[in-house]
C-alpha positions as protocol buffer text, in pm:
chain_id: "A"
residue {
  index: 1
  type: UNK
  ca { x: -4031 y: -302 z: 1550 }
}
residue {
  index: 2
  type: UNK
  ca { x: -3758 y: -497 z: 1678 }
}
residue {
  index: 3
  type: UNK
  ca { x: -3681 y: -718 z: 1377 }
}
residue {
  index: 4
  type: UNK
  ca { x: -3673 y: -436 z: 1155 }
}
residue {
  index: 5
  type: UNK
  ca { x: -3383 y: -314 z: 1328 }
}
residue {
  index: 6
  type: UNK
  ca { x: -3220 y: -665 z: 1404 }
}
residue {
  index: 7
  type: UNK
  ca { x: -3215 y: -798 z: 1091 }
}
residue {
  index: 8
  type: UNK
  ca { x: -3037 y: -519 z: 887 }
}
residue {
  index: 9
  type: UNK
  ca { x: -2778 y: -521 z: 1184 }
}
residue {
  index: 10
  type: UNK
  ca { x: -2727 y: -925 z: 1133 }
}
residue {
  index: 11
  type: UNK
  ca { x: -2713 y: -872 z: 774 }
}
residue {
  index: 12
  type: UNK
  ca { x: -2409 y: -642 z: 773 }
}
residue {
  index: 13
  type: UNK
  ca { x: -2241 y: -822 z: 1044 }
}
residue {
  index: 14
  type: UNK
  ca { x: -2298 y: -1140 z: 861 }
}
residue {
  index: 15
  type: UNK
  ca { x: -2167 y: -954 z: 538 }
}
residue {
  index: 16
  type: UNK
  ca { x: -1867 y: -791 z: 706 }
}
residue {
  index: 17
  type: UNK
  ca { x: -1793 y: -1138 z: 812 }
}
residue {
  index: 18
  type: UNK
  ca { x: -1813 y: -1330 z: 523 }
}
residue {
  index: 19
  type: UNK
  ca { x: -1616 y: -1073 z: 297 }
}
residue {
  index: 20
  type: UNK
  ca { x: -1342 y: -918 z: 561 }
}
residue {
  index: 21
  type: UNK
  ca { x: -1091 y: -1225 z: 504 }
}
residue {
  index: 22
  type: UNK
  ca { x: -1100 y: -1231 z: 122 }
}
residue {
  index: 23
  type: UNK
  ca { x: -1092 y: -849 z: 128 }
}
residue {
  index: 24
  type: UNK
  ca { x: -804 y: -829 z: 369 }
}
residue {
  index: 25
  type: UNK
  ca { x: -637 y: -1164 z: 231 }
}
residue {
  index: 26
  type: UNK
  ca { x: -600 y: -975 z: -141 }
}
residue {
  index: 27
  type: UNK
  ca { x: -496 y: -657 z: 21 }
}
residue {
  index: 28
  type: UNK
  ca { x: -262 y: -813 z: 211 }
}
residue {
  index: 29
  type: UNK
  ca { x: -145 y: -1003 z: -122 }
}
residue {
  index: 30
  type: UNK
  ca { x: -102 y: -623 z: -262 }
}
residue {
  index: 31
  type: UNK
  ca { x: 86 y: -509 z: -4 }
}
residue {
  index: 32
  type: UNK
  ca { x: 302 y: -765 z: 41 }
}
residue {
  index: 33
  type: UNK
  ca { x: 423 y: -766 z: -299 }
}
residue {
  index: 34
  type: UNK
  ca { x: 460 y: -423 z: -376 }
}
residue {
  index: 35
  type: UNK
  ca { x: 631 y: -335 z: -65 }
}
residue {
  index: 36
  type: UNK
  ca { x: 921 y: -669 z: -155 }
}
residue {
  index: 37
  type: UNK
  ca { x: 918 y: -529 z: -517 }
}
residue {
  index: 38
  type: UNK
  ca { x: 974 y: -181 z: -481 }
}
residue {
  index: 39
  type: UNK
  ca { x: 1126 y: -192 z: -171 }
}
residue {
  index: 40
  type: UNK
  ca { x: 1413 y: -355 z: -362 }
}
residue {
  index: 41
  type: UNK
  ca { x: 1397 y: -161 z: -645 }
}
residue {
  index: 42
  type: UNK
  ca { x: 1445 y: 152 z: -366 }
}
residue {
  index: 43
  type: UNK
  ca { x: 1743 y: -43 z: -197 }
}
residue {
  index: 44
  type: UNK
  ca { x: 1899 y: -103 z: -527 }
}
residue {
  index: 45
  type: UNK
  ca { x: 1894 y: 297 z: -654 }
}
residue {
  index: 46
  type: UNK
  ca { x: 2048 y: 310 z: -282 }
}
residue {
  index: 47
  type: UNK
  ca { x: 2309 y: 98 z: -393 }
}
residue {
  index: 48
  type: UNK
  ca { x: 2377 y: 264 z: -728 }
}
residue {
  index: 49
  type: UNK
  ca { x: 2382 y: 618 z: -538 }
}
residue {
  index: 50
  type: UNK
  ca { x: 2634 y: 426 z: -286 }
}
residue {
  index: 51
  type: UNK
  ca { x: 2904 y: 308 z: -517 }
}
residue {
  index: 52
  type: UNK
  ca { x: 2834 y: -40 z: -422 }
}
residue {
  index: 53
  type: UNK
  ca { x: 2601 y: -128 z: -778 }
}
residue {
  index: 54
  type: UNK
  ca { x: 2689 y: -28 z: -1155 }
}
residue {
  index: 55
  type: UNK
  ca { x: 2397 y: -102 z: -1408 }
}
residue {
  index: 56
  type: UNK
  ca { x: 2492 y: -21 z: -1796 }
}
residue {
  index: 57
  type: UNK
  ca { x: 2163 y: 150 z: -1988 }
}
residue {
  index: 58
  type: UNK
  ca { x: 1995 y: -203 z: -2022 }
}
residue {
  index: 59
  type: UNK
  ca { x: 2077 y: -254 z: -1696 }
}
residue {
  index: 60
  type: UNK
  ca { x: 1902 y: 60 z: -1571 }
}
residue {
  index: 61
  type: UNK
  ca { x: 1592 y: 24 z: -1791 }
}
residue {
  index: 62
  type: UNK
  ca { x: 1528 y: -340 z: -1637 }
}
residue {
  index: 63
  type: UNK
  ca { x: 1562 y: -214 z: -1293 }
}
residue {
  index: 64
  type: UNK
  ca { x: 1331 y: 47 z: -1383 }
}
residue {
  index: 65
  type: UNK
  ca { x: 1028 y: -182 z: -1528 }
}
residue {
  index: 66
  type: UNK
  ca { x: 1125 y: -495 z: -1364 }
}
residue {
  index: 67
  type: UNK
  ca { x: 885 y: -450 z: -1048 }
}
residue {
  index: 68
  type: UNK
  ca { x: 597 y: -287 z: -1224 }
}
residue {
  index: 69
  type: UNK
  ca { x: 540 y: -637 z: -1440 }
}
residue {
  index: 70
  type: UNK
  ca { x: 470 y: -887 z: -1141 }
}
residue {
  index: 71
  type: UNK
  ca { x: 325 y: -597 z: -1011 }
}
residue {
  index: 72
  type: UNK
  ca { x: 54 y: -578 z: -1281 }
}
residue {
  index: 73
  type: UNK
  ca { x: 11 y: -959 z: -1304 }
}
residue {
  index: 74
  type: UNK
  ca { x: -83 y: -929 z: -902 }
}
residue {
  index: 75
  type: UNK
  ca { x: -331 y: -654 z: -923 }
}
residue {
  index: 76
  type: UNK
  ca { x: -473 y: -842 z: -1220 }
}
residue {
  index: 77
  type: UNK
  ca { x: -521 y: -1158 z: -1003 }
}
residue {
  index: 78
  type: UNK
  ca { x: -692 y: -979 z: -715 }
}
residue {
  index: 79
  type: UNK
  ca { x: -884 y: -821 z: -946 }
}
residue {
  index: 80
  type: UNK
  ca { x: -1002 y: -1159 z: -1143 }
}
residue {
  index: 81
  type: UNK
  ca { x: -1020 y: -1331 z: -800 }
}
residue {
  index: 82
  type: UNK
  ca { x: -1255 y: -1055 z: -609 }
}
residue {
  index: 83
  type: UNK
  ca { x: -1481 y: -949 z: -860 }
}
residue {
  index: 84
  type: UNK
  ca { x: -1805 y: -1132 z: -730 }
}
residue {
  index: 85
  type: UNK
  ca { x: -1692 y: -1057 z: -369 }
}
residue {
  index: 86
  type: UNK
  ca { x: -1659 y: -671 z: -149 }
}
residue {
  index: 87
  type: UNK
  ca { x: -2010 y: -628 z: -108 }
}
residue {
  index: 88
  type: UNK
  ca { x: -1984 y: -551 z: 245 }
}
residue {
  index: 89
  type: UNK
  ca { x: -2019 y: -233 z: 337 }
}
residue {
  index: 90
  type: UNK
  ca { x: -1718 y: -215 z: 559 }
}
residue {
  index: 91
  type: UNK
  ca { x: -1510 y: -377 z: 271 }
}
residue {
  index: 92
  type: UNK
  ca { x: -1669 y: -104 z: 38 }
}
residue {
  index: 93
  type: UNK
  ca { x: -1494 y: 161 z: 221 }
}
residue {
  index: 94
  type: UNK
  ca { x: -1160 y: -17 z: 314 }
}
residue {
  index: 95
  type: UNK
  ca { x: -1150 y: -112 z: -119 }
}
residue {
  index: 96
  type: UNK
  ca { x: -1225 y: 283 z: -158 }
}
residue {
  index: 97
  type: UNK
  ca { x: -999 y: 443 z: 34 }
}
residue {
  index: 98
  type: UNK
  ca { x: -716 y: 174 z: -134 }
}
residue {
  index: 99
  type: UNK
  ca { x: -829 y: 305 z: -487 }
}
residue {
  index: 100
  type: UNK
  ca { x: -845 y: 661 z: -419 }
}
residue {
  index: 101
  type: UNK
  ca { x: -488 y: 646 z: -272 }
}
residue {
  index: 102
  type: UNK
  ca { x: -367 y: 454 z: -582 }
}
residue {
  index: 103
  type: UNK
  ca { x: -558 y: 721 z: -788 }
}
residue {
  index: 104
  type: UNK
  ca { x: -381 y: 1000 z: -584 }
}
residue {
  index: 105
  type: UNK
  ca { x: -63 y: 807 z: -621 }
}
residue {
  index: 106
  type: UNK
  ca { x: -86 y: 800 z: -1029 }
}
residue {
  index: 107
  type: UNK
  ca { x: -200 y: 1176 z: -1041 }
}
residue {
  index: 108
  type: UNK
  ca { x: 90 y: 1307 z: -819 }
}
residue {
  index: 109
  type: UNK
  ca { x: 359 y: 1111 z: -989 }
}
residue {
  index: 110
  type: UNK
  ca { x: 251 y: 1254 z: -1339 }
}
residue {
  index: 111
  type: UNK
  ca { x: 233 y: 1571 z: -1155 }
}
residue {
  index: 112
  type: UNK
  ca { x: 617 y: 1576 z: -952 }
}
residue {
  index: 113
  type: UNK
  ca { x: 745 y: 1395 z: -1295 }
}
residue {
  index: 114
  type: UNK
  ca { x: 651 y: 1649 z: -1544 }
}
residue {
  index: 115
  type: UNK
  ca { x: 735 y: 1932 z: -1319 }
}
residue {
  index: 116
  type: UNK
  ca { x: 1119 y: 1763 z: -1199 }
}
residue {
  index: 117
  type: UNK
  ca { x: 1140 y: 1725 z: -1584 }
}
residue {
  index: 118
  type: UNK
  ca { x: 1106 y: 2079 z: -1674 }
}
residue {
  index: 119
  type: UNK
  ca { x: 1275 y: 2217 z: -1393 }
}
residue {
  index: 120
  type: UNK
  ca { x: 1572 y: 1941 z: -1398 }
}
residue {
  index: 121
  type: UNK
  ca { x: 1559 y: 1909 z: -1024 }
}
residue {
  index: 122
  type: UNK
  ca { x: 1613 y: 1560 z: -877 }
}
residue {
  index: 123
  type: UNK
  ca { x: 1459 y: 1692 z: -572 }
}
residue {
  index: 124
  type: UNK
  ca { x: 1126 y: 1800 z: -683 }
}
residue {
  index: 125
  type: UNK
  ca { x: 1045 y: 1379 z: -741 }
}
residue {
  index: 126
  type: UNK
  ca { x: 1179 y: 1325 z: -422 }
}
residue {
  index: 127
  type: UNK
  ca { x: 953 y: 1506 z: -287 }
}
residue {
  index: 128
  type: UNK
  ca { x: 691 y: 1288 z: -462 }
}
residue {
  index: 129
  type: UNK
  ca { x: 743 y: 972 z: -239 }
}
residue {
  index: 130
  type: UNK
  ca { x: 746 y: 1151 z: 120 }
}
residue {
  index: 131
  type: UNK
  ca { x: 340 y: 1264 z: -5 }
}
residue {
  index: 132
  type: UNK
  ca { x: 273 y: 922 z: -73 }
}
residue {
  index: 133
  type: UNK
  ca { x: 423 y: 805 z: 252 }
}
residue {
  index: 134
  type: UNK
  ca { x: 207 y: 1088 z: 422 }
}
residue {
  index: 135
  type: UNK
  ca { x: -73 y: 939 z: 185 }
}
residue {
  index: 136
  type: UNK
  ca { x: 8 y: 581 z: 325 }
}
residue {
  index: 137
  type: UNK
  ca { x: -74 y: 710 z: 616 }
}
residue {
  index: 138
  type: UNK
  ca { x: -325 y: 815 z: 634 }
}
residue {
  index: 139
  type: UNK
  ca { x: -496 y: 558 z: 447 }
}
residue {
  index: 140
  type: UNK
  ca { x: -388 y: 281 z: 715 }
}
residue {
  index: 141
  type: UNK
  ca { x: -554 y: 559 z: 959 }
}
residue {
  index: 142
  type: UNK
  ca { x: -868 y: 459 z: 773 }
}
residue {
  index: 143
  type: UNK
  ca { x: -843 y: 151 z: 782 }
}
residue {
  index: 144
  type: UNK
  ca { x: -713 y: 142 z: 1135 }
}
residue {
  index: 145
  type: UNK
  ca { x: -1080 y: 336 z: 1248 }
}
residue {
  index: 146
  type: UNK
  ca { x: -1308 y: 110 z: 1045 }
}
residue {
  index: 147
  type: UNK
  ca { x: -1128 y: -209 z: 1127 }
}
residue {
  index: 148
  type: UNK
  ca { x: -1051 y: -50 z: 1494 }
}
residue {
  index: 149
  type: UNK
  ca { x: -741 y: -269 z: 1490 }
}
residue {
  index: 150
  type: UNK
  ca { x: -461 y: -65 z: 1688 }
}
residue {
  index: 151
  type: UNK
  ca { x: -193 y: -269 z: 1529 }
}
residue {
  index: 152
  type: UNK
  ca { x: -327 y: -110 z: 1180 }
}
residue {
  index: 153
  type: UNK
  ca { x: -267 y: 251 z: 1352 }
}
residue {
  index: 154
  type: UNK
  ca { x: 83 y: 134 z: 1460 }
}
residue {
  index: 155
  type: UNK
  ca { x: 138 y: 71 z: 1089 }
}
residue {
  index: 156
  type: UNK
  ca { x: 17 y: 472 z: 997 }
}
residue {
  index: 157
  type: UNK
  ca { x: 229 y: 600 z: 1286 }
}
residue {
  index: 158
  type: UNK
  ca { x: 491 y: 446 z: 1127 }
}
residue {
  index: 159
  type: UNK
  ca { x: 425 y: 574 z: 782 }
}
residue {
  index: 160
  type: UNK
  ca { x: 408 y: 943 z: 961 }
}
residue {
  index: 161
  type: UNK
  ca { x: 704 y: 904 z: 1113 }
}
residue {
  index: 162
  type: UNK
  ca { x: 891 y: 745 z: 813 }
}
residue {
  index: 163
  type: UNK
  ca { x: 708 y: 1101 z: 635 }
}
residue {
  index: 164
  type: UNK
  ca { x: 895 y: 1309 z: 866 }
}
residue {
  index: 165
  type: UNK
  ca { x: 1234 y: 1161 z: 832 }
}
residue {
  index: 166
  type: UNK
  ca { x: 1245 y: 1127 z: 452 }
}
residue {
  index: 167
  type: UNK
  ca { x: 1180 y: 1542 z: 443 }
}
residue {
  index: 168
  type: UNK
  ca { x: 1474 y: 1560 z: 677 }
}
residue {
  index: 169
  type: UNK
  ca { x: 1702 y: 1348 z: 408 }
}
residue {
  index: 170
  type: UNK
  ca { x: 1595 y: 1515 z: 94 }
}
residue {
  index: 171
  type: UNK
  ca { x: 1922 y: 1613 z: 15 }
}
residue {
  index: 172
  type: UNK
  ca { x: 2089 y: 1298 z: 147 }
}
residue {
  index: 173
  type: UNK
  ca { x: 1993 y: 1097 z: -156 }
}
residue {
  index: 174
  type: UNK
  ca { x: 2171 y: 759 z: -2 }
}
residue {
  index: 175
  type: UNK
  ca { x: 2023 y: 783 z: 308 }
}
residue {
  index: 176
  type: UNK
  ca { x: 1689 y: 873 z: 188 }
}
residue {
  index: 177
  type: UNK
  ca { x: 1648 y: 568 z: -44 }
}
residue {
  index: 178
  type: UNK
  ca { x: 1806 y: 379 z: 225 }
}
residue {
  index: 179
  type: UNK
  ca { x: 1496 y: 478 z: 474 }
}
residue {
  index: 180
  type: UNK
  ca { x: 1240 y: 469 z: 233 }
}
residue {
  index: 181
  type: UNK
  ca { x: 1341 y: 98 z: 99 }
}
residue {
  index: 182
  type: UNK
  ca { x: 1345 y: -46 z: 439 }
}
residue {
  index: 183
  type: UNK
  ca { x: 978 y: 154 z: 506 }
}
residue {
  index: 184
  type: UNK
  ca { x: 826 y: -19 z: 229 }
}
residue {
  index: 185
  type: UNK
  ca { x: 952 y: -380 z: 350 }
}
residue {
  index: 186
  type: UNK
  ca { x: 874 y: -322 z: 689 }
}
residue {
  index: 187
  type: UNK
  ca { x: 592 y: -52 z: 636 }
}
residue {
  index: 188
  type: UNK
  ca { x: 401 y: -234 z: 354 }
}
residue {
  index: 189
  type: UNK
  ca { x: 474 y: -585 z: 298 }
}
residue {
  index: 190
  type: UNK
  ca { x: 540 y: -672 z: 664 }
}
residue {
  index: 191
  type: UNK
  ca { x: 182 y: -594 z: 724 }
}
residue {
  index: 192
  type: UNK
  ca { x: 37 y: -715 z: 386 }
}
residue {
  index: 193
  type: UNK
  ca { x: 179 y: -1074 z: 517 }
}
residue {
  index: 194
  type: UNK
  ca { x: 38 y: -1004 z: 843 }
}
residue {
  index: 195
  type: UNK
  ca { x: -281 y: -929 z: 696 }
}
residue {
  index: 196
  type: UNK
  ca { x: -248 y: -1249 z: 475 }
}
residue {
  index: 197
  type: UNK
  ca { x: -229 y: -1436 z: 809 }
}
residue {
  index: 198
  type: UNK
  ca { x: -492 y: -1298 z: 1004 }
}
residue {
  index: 199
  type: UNK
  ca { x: -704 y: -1349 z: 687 }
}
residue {
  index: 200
  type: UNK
  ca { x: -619 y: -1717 z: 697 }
}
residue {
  index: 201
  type: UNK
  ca { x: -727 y: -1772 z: 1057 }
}
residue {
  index: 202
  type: UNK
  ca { x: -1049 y: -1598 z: 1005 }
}
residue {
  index: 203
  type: UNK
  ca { x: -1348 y: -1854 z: 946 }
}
residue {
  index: 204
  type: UNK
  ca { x: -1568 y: -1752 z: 630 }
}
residue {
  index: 205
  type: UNK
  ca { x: -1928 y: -1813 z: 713 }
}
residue {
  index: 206
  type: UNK
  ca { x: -2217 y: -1861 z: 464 }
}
């Protein structure tokens, strides 16, 4: 009958409405931050490579942590803040692919870490952020098809592209931070901030 199959349809559409601009506000909040964070941190092990930035062994340990502690306190936030919220179906999927790449993300690193370790081979973890650019990717290719936003697939081109060109400056260590810095400003917190916006301009309705 016919509102049997309207009413399920108005339901998600009302769901996927209420829920995209918290869901893509505290992504965009995620994104944001830990592309200024660790885009820095990137740009800064650029400058150490470079000549241009001496850090003593205090020095180095606080550039090393520094990010990860706002970091946390974020993803703690978004965490507290969303937890009655992404029931959507739509926003289910989007908030799965986004934990399965940051479960990816902790696995690999482990993974390149211990093996760079044993080996002593600086380029074995560089390898480690050129997959998670691929990774990136492909993830705002997801989210690009569900949210069927071309901008979103402009963002995953990018990350592709960025994939491409780090492999190419693997042994370049100054250019490769260089790149890979400037991908996670523009690349990642660029769009969490436009995603922030958008979210912002979006009515919630309930």
């Amino acid at each position: 009958m016919p509102r049997t199959k309207t009413n399920p349809e108005r339901s998600f559409a009302t769901s996927f409405a209420d829920e995209g601009p918290r869901a893509q506000a505290a992504t965009g909040l995620v994104f944001l931050c830990a592309g200024l964070l660790y885009g820095a941190q990137t740009l800064a092990y650029g400058a150490i490579e470079a000549g241009m930035l001496t850090l003593t062994g205090a020095g180095y340990l606080i550039l090393t942590i520094a990010p990860t502690i706002p970091f946390l306190a974020v993803i703690a936030f978004v965490s507290w803040q969303g937890r009655t919220s992404q029931k959507g179906v739509g926003t289910r999927a989007l908030t799965a692919c986004y934990t399965s790449a940051g479960l990816v993300n902790l696995v690999i690193a482990i993974a390149f870490g211990v093996l760079a370790a044993r080996k002593g081979n600086m380029t074995i973890w560089l390898l480690y952020p050129i997959v998670i650019c691929a990774m990136q990717g492909a993830v705002w290719y997801a989210a690009c098809t569900i949210r069927r936003k071309l901008w979103l697939g402009m963002v995953s081109a990018g990350w592709f592209a960025v994939t491409v060109v780090l492999t190419l400056l693997v042994t370049n260590v100054q250019a490769y931070l260089l790149v890979l810095g400037l991908a996670l400003w523009g690349l990642m917190a660029a769009p969490g901030y436009v995603l922030m916006r958008r979210a912002a301009k979006e009515p919630l309705h309930g």
